[in-house]
PDB file of C-alpha atoms in Angstrom:
ATOM      1  CA  UNK T   1       0.000   0.000   0.000  1.00 86.00           C
ATOM      2  CA  UNK T   2       0.855   3.659  -0.100  1.00 90.00           C
ATOM      3  CA  UNK T   3       3.320   4.899   2.507  1.00 94.00           C
ATOM      4  CA  UNK T   4       5.477   7.861   3.528  1.00 96.00           C
ATOM      5  CA  UNK T   5       8.891   7.754   5.187  1.00 96.00           C
ATOM      6  CA  UNK T   6      10.470  10.768   6.878  1.00 95.00           C
ATOM      7  CA  UNK T   7      13.902  11.272   8.315  1.00 87.00           C
ATOM      8  CA  UNK T   8      13.993  10.625  12.027  1.00 84.00           C
ATOM      9  CA  UNK T   9      14.358  13.487  14.420  1.00 85.00           C
ATOM     10  CA  UNK T  10      14.779  15.424  16.438  1.00 95.00           C
ATOM     11  CA  UNK T  11      16.569  17.939  14.293  1.00 96.00           C
ATOM     12  CA  UNK T  12      18.298  20.681  16.273  1.00 97.00           C
ATOM     13  CA  UNK T  13      19.555  23.781  14.461  1.00 97.00           C
ATOM     14  CA  UNK T  14      20.798  27.215  15.347  1.00 97.00           C
ATOM     15  CA  UNK T  15      18.798  30.225  14.219  1.00 97.00           C
ATOM     16  CA  UNK T  16      19.469  31.197  10.563  1.00 97.00           C
ATOM     17  CA  UNK T  17      20.748  27.707   9.700  1.00 98.00           C
ATOM     18  CA  UNK T  18      19.628  25.841   6.567  1.00 98.00           C
ATOM     19  CA  UNK T  19      16.956  23.200   7.027  1.00 97.00           C
ATOM     20  CA  UNK T  20      16.317  20.007   5.103  1.00 97.00           C
ATOM     21  CA  UNK T  21      13.825  17.354   6.195  1.00 97.00           C
ATOM     22  CA  UNK T  22      13.815  14.333   3.915  1.00 97.00           C
ATOM     23  CA  UNK T  23      10.600  12.662   2.795  1.00 98.00           C
ATOM     24  CA  UNK T  24      10.140   9.756   0.395  1.00 97.00           C
ATOM     25  CA  UNK T  25       6.955   8.032  -0.603  1.00 96.00           C
ATOM     26  CA  UNK T  26       5.584   4.865  -2.160  1.00 95.00           C
ATOM     27  CA  UNK T  27       2.328   5.155  -4.054  1.00 92.00           C
ATOM     28  CA  UNK T  28       0.372   3.918  -7.015  1.00 85.00           C
ATOM     29  CA  UNK T  29      -0.626   6.555  -9.475  1.00 82.00           C
ATOM     30  CA  UNK T  30       0.221  10.207  -9.016  1.00 85.00           C
ATOM     31  CA  UNK T  31      -0.663  11.361  -5.526  1.00 91.00           C
ATOM     32  CA  UNK T  32      -0.680  14.925  -4.288  1.00 92.00           C
ATOM     33  CA  UNK T  33       1.988  15.622  -1.688  1.00 94.00           C
ATOM     34  CA  UNK T  34       1.746  17.819   1.394  1.00 95.00           C
ATOM     35  CA  UNK T  35       3.730  19.147   4.292  1.00 97.00           C
ATOM     36  CA  UNK T  36       1.852  19.845   7.514  1.00 97.00           C
ATOM     37  CA  UNK T  37       3.197  21.508  10.661  1.00 97.00           C
ATOM     38  CA  UNK T  38       2.031  20.885  14.219  1.00 95.00           C
ATOM     39  CA  UNK T  39       2.855  23.314  17.003  1.00 92.00           C
ATOM     40  CA  UNK T  40       2.712  22.097  20.614  1.00 87.00           C
ATOM     41  CA  UNK T  41      -0.821  21.405  21.774  1.00 82.00           C
ATOM     42  CA  UNK T  42      -2.367  22.225  18.422  1.00 85.00           C
ATOM     43  CA  UNK T  43      -3.770  20.480  15.369  1.00 87.00           C
ATOM     44  CA  UNK T  44      -2.098  20.297  11.979  1.00 93.00           C
ATOM     45  CA  UNK T  45      -1.692  23.248   9.655  1.00 94.00           C
ATOM     46  CA  UNK T  46      -1.127  22.864   5.944  1.00 94.00           C
ATOM     47  CA  UNK T  47       2.289  24.333   5.166  1.00 97.00           C
ATOM     48  CA  UNK T  48       2.571  23.657   1.434  1.00 96.00           C
ATOM     49  CA  UNK T  49       1.517  21.237  -1.274  1.00 95.00           C
ATOM     50  CA  UNK T  50       2.353  19.998  -4.778  1.00 95.00           C
ATOM     51  CA  UNK T  51      -0.054  18.193  -7.031  1.00 91.00           C
ATOM     52  CA  UNK T  52       2.099  16.888  -9.886  1.00 90.00           C
ATOM     53  CA  UNK T  53       5.656  16.011 -10.795  1.00 92.00           C
ATOM     54  CA  UNK T  54       8.170  18.887 -10.767  1.00 94.00           C
ATOM     55  CA  UNK T  55       5.717  21.187  -8.971  1.00 95.00           C
ATOM     56  CA  UNK T  56       7.286  23.306  -6.242  1.00 97.00           C
ATOM     57  CA  UNK T  57       5.195  24.169  -3.222  1.00 96.00           C
ATOM     58  CA  UNK T  58       6.240  27.154  -1.127  1.00 97.00           C
ATOM     59  CA  UNK T  59       5.014  29.085   1.895  1.00 96.00           C
ATOM     60  CA  UNK T  60       6.569  31.182   4.675  1.00 95.00           C
ATOM     61  CA  UNK T  61      10.076  30.592   3.276  1.00 97.00           C
ATOM     62  CA  UNK T  62       9.637  26.808   3.148  1.00 98.00           C
ATOM     63  CA  UNK T  63       9.885  24.966  -0.170  1.00 98.00           C
ATOM     64  CA  UNK T  64       9.480  21.401  -1.426  1.00 98.00           C
ATOM     65  CA  UNK T  65       9.672  19.984  -4.954  1.00 97.00           C
ATOM     66  CA  UNK T  66       7.708  16.935  -6.127  1.00 97.00           C
ATOM     67  CA  UNK T  67      10.358  14.591  -7.548  1.00 96.00           C
ATOM     68  CA  UNK T  68       8.697  11.650  -9.254  1.00 93.00           C
ATOM     69  CA  UNK T  69      11.976  10.050 -10.388  1.00 94.00           C
ATOM     70  CA  UNK T  70      13.235   9.801  -6.807  1.00 95.00           C
ATOM     71  CA  UNK T  71       9.760   9.613  -5.194  1.00 96.00           C
ATOM     72  CA  UNK T  72      10.752  12.401  -2.835  1.00 97.00           C
ATOM     73  CA  UNK T  73       9.331  15.643  -1.442  1.00 98.00           C
ATOM     74  CA  UNK T  74      12.054  17.083   0.762  1.00 98.00           C
ATOM     75  CA  UNK T  75      11.266  20.183   2.837  1.00 98.00           C
ATOM     76  CA  UNK T  76      13.805  23.036   2.822  1.00 98.00           C
ATOM     77  CA  UNK T  77      14.191  26.474   4.342  1.00 98.00           C
ATOM     78  CA  UNK T  78      17.139  28.738   3.861  1.00 97.00           C
ATOM     79  CA  UNK T  79      17.170  30.390   7.291  1.00 96.00           C
ATOM     80  CA  UNK T  80      15.190  28.956  10.182  1.00 97.00           C
ATOM     81  CA  UNK T  81      13.838  30.952  13.115  1.00 97.00           C
ATOM     82  CA  UNK T  82      13.063  29.964  16.686  1.00 96.00           C
ATOM     83  CA  UNK T  83       9.379  30.245  15.815  1.00 95.00           C
ATOM     84  CA  UNK T  84       9.780  27.395  13.277  1.00 97.00           C
ATOM     85  CA  UNK T  85      10.226  24.925  16.138  1.00 97.00           C
ATOM     86  CA  UNK T  86       7.461  22.360  15.670  1.00 97.00           C
ATOM     87  CA  UNK T  87       6.744  18.867  14.352  1.00 96.00           C
ATOM     88  CA  UNK T  88       6.652  18.551  10.566  1.00 98.00           C
ATOM     89  CA  UNK T  89       4.665  15.855   8.779  1.00 97.00           C
ATOM     90  CA  UNK T  90       4.971  14.774   5.170  1.00 97.00           C
ATOM     91  CA  UNK T  91       1.787  13.302   3.696  1.00 96.00           C
ATOM     92  CA  UNK T  92       0.335  12.037   0.450  1.00 93.00           C
ATOM     93  CA  UNK T  93      -3.236  12.073  -0.772  1.00 91.00           C
ATOM     94  CA  UNK T  94      -4.263   8.521  -1.591  1.00 82.00           C
ATOM     95  CA  UNK T  95      -6.974   6.980  -3.691  1.00 77.00           C
ATOM     96  CA  UNK T  96     -10.224   8.415  -4.954  1.00 75.00           C
ATOM     97  CA  UNK T  97     -11.123   9.949  -1.617  1.00 77.00           C
ATOM     98  CA  UNK T  98      -7.800  11.702  -1.140  1.00 79.00           C
ATOM     99  CA  UNK T  99      -7.318  10.311   2.351  1.00 89.00           C
ATOM    100  CA  UNK T 100      -4.020  11.460   3.801  1.00 93.00           C
ATOM    101  CA  UNK T 101      -1.229   9.041   4.628  1.00 94.00           C
ATOM    102  CA  UNK T 102       1.315  10.595   6.971  1.00 96.00           C
ATOM    103  CA  UNK T 103       4.911   9.998   7.796  1.00 96.00           C
ATOM    104  CA  UNK T 104       5.896   9.626  11.429  1.00 95.00           C
ATOM    105  CA  UNK T 105       6.812  13.291  11.807  1.00 96.00           C
ATOM    106  CA  UNK T 106      10.105  15.108  12.368  1.00 97.00           C
ATOM    107  CA  UNK T 107      10.621  17.344  15.373  1.00 96.00           C
ATOM    108  CA  UNK T 108      12.535  20.536  14.660  1.00 97.00           C
ATOM    109  CA  UNK T 109      14.074  22.548  17.475  1.00 97.00           C
ATOM    110  CA  UNK T 110      15.678  25.873  16.628  1.00 97.00           C
ATOM    111  CA  UNK T 111      17.937  27.440  19.241  1.00 97.00           C
ATOM    112  CA  UNK T 112      18.671  31.198  19.437  1.00 95.00           C
TER     113      UNK T 112
ATOM    114  CA  UNK X   1     -14.215  32.656   9.298  1.00 60.00           C
ATOM    115  CA  UNK X   2     -14.135  29.776  11.782  1.00 72.00           C
ATOM    116  CA  UNK X   3     -12.026  26.819  10.830  1.00 92.00           C
ATOM    117  CA  UNK X   4     -12.699  23.260  11.937  1.00 96.00           C
ATOM    118  CA  UNK X   5     -14.143  23.159  15.437  1.00 96.00           C
ATOM    119  CA  UNK X   6     -13.890  20.104  17.670  1.00 97.00           C
ATOM    120  CA  UNK X   7     -15.392  19.362  21.076  1.00 97.00           C
ATOM    121  CA  UNK X   8     -14.551  18.591  23.752  1.00 97.00           C
ATOM    122  CA  UNK X   9     -10.861  19.519  23.834  1.00 96.00           C
ATOM    123  CA  UNK X  10     -10.003  16.991  26.515  1.00 96.00           C
ATOM    124  CA  UNK X  11     -11.749  13.912  27.812  1.00 96.00           C
ATOM    125  CA  UNK X  12     -10.985  11.223  30.360  1.00 98.00           C
ATOM    126  CA  UNK X  13     -12.870   7.916  30.157  1.00 98.00           C
ATOM    127  CA  UNK X  14     -12.663   4.532  31.845  1.00 98.00           C
ATOM    128  CA  UNK X  15     -11.974   1.282  30.003  1.00 98.00           C
ATOM    129  CA  UNK X  16     -15.136  -0.227  28.603  1.00 98.00           C
ATOM    130  CA  UNK X  17     -16.993   3.064  28.368  1.00 98.00           C
ATOM    131  CA  UNK X  18     -18.243   4.724  25.228  1.00 98.00           C
ATOM    132  CA  UNK X  19     -17.296   8.173  23.935  1.00 98.00           C
ATOM    133  CA  UNK X  20     -18.637  10.614  21.345  1.00 98.00           C
ATOM    134  CA  UNK X  21     -16.478  13.304  19.779  1.00 98.00           C
ATOM    135  CA  UNK X  22     -17.901  16.129  17.704  1.00 98.00           C
ATOM    136  CA  UNK X  23     -16.693  18.142  14.748  1.00 98.00           C
ATOM    137  CA  UNK X  24     -17.964  21.143  12.789  1.00 98.00           C
ATOM    138  CA  UNK X  25     -16.210  21.539   9.438  1.00 97.00           C
ATOM    139  CA  UNK X  26     -14.920  24.765   8.014  1.00 95.00           C
ATOM    140  CA  UNK X  27     -17.550  26.868   6.276  1.00 94.00           C
ATOM    141  CA  UNK X  28     -17.946  25.691   2.683  1.00 91.00           C
ATOM    142  CA  UNK X  29     -16.519  22.236   3.380  1.00 94.00           C
ATOM    143  CA  UNK X  30     -18.751  19.187   3.113  1.00 94.00           C
ATOM    144  CA  UNK X  31     -16.294  16.298   3.362  1.00 94.00           C
ATOM    145  CA  UNK X  32     -15.114  15.290   6.816  1.00 96.00           C
ATOM    146  CA  UNK X  33     -12.402  12.847   7.835  1.00 96.00           C
ATOM    147  CA  UNK X  34     -11.270  11.597  11.223  1.00 98.00           C
ATOM    148  CA  UNK X  35      -7.721  10.701  12.237  1.00 97.00           C
ATOM    149  CA  UNK X  36      -6.178   9.156  15.317  1.00 98.00           C
ATOM    150  CA  UNK X  37      -2.775  10.454  16.406  1.00 95.00           C
ATOM    151  CA  UNK X  38      -0.982   8.441  19.051  1.00 95.00           C
ATOM    152  CA  UNK X  39       1.738  10.186  21.033  1.00 91.00           C
ATOM    153  CA  UNK X  40       4.842  10.711  18.932  1.00 89.00           C
ATOM    154  CA  UNK X  41       3.245   9.292  15.774  1.00 92.00           C
ATOM    155  CA  UNK X  42       1.715  10.602  12.585  1.00 94.00           C
ATOM    156  CA  UNK X  43      -2.072  10.711  12.262  1.00 96.00           C
ATOM    157  CA  UNK X  44      -3.785   7.511  11.100  1.00 97.00           C
ATOM    158  CA  UNK X  45      -6.903   7.671   8.896  1.00 96.00           C
ATOM    159  CA  UNK X  46     -10.061   6.338  10.564  1.00 98.00           C
ATOM    160  CA  UNK X  47     -12.805   7.142   8.031  1.00 96.00           C
ATOM    161  CA  UNK X  48     -14.247   9.784   5.750  1.00 95.00           C
ATOM    162  CA  UNK X  49     -17.822  11.037   5.420  1.00 96.00           C
ATOM    163  CA  UNK X  50     -19.503  12.757   2.515  1.00 94.00           C
ATOM    164  CA  UNK X  51     -23.221  13.228   1.876  1.00 94.00           C
ATOM    165  CA  UNK X  52     -23.902  11.576   5.237  1.00 95.00           C
ATOM    166  CA  UNK X  53     -22.290   8.314   4.168  1.00 95.00           C
ATOM    167  CA  UNK X  54     -19.021   6.649   5.117  1.00 94.00           C
ATOM    168  CA  UNK X  55     -16.965   6.729   1.914  1.00 93.00           C
ATOM    169  CA  UNK X  56     -13.741   5.094   3.012  1.00 92.00           C
ATOM    170  CA  UNK X  57     -12.502   3.427   6.130  1.00 94.00           C
ATOM    171  CA  UNK X  58      -9.018   2.848   7.472  1.00 94.00           C
ATOM    172  CA  UNK X  59      -7.768  -0.133   9.426  1.00 95.00           C
ATOM    173  CA  UNK X  60      -9.832   0.421  12.557  1.00 97.00           C
ATOM    174  CA  UNK X  61     -12.218  -2.034  14.273  1.00 97.00           C
ATOM    175  CA  UNK X  62     -15.993  -1.722  14.217  1.00 96.00           C
ATOM    176  CA  UNK X  63     -15.851  -0.203  17.713  1.00 98.00           C
ATOM    177  CA  UNK X  64     -15.116   3.013  15.824  1.00 98.00           C
ATOM    178  CA  UNK X  65     -18.179   4.408  14.107  1.00 98.00           C
ATOM    179  CA  UNK X  66     -19.282   7.757  12.841  1.00 97.00           C
ATOM    180  CA  UNK X  67     -22.041   9.879  11.543  1.00 97.00           C
ATOM    181  CA  UNK X  68     -22.442  12.955   9.393  1.00 98.00           C
ATOM    182  CA  UNK X  69     -25.416  15.260   9.733  1.00 97.00           C
ATOM    183  CA  UNK X  70     -27.199  17.303   7.028  1.00 97.00           C
ATOM    184  CA  UNK X  71     -25.302  20.440   8.123  1.00 96.00           C
ATOM    185  CA  UNK X  72     -22.032  18.511   7.395  1.00 97.00           C
ATOM    186  CA  UNK X  73     -21.019  18.270  11.054  1.00 98.00           C
ATOM    187  CA  UNK X  74     -19.822  14.891  12.197  1.00 98.00           C
ATOM    188  CA  UNK X  75     -19.464  12.639  15.214  1.00 98.00           C
ATOM    189  CA  UNK X  76     -16.950   9.930  16.015  1.00 98.00           C
ATOM    190  CA  UNK X  77     -18.111   7.224  18.412  1.00 98.00           C
ATOM    191  CA  UNK X  78     -15.860   4.717  20.088  1.00 98.00           C
ATOM    192  CA  UNK X  79     -17.359   1.812  22.037  1.00 98.00           C
ATOM    193  CA  UNK X  80     -15.785  -0.494  24.606  1.00 98.00           C
ATOM    194  CA  UNK X  81     -12.800   1.803  25.115  1.00 98.00           C
ATOM    195  CA  UNK X  82      -9.353   0.274  25.482  1.00 98.00           C
ATOM    196  CA  UNK X  83      -6.255   1.841  27.016  1.00 98.00           C
ATOM    197  CA  UNK X  84      -4.766   1.842  23.532  1.00 97.00           C
ATOM    198  CA  UNK X  85      -7.487   4.191  22.322  1.00 98.00           C
ATOM    199  CA  UNK X  86      -5.818   7.012  24.238  1.00 98.00           C
ATOM    200  CA  UNK X  87      -4.779   9.505  21.569  1.00 97.00           C
ATOM    201  CA  UNK X  88      -5.418  12.859  19.953  1.00 96.00           C
ATOM    202  CA  UNK X  89      -8.412  12.587  17.623  1.00 97.00           C
ATOM    203  CA  UNK X  90      -8.311  15.006  14.734  1.00 97.00           C
ATOM    204  CA  UNK X  91     -11.131  16.047  12.460  1.00 97.00           C
ATOM    205  CA  UNK X  92     -10.313  17.390   9.013  1.00 96.00           C
ATOM    206  CA  UNK X  93     -12.507  18.862   6.306  1.00 95.00           C
ATOM    207  CA  UNK X  94     -12.305  19.909   2.675  1.00 92.00           C
ATOM    208  CA  UNK X  95     -14.679  20.861  -0.123  1.00 90.00           C
ATOM    209  CA  UNK X  96     -15.943  17.923  -2.160  1.00 85.00           C
ATOM    210  CA  UNK X  97     -14.458  17.540  -5.617  1.00 77.00           C
ATOM    211  CA  UNK X  98     -11.153  19.100  -4.527  1.00 73.00           C
ATOM    212  CA  UNK X  99      -8.952  16.106  -3.846  1.00 68.00           C
ATOM    213  CA  UNK X 100      -5.798  18.195  -4.179  1.00 70.00           C
ATOM    214  CA  UNK X 101      -7.057  21.029  -2.005  1.00 73.00           C
ATOM    215  CA  UNK X 102      -5.556  19.814   1.202  1.00 81.00           C
ATOM    216  CA  UNK X 103      -7.484  19.271   4.370  1.00 91.00           C
ATOM    217  CA  UNK X 104      -8.089  21.805   7.130  1.00 93.00           C
ATOM    218  CA  UNK X 105      -7.600  20.267  10.556  1.00 95.00           C
ATOM    219  CA  UNK X 106      -9.144  21.070  13.896  1.00 95.00           C
ATOM    220  CA  UNK X 107      -7.133  21.311  17.100  1.00 94.00           C
ATOM    221  CA  UNK X 108      -8.268  17.865  18.151  1.00 95.00           C
ATOM    222  CA  UNK X 109      -9.770  16.097  21.138  1.00 97.00           C
ATOM    223  CA  UNK X 110      -7.296  14.585  23.569  1.00 96.00           C
ATOM    224  CA  UNK X 111      -8.826  11.317  24.813  1.00 98.00           C
ATOM    225  CA  UNK X 112      -7.315   9.584  27.815  1.00 98.00           C
ATOM    226  CA  UNK X 113      -8.580   6.113  28.746  1.00 98.00           C
ATOM    227  CA  UNK X 114      -7.791   4.978  32.285  1.00 98.00           C
TER     228      UNK X 114
END
């Protein structure tokens, strides 16, 4: 079945450092891909998405490119801030209902 | 514009009891899904409702059931609670016909079974 694998955390960075969180997927067909962010004690917020190969999703300085040849959707940010500290989830939309299949999440901690 | 609203925010139940969680989707959204998020894990799909019918179900036992009302709001019911049912339950909504839209999530209901 469809699945998503994320790099294990936690990831600890200093403020203004470059961020990469790896995400790879296995799916039939051509799923849409998403990154969600979860702040402590809250639900999930959609960060960005890409719906077809070579699409680049971007939001709030974060970017991810849908790479069909490597089945990847890595999240990047050029300069992280303390306020970016959260758990990040990679997900794909599966099947004809678009149900979301999530990775296990990656915790990011940014230190001043 | 209110997003997805869930109630209650926290709940403590005893093993064997039954629980009902409630969700109001974002305005303009008519498709509602429920997810279970265990501590330290990614959310797991329970089921999806559209037009008051269950459209797809994840790998959850029949103890988990749901309902969608004509105003698109939804309930998740869990019977015969087990300790392992302790989790954050998330409701998510989207407009029908927009598979690539991305879901809007509520803040969740934290269920603790003791």
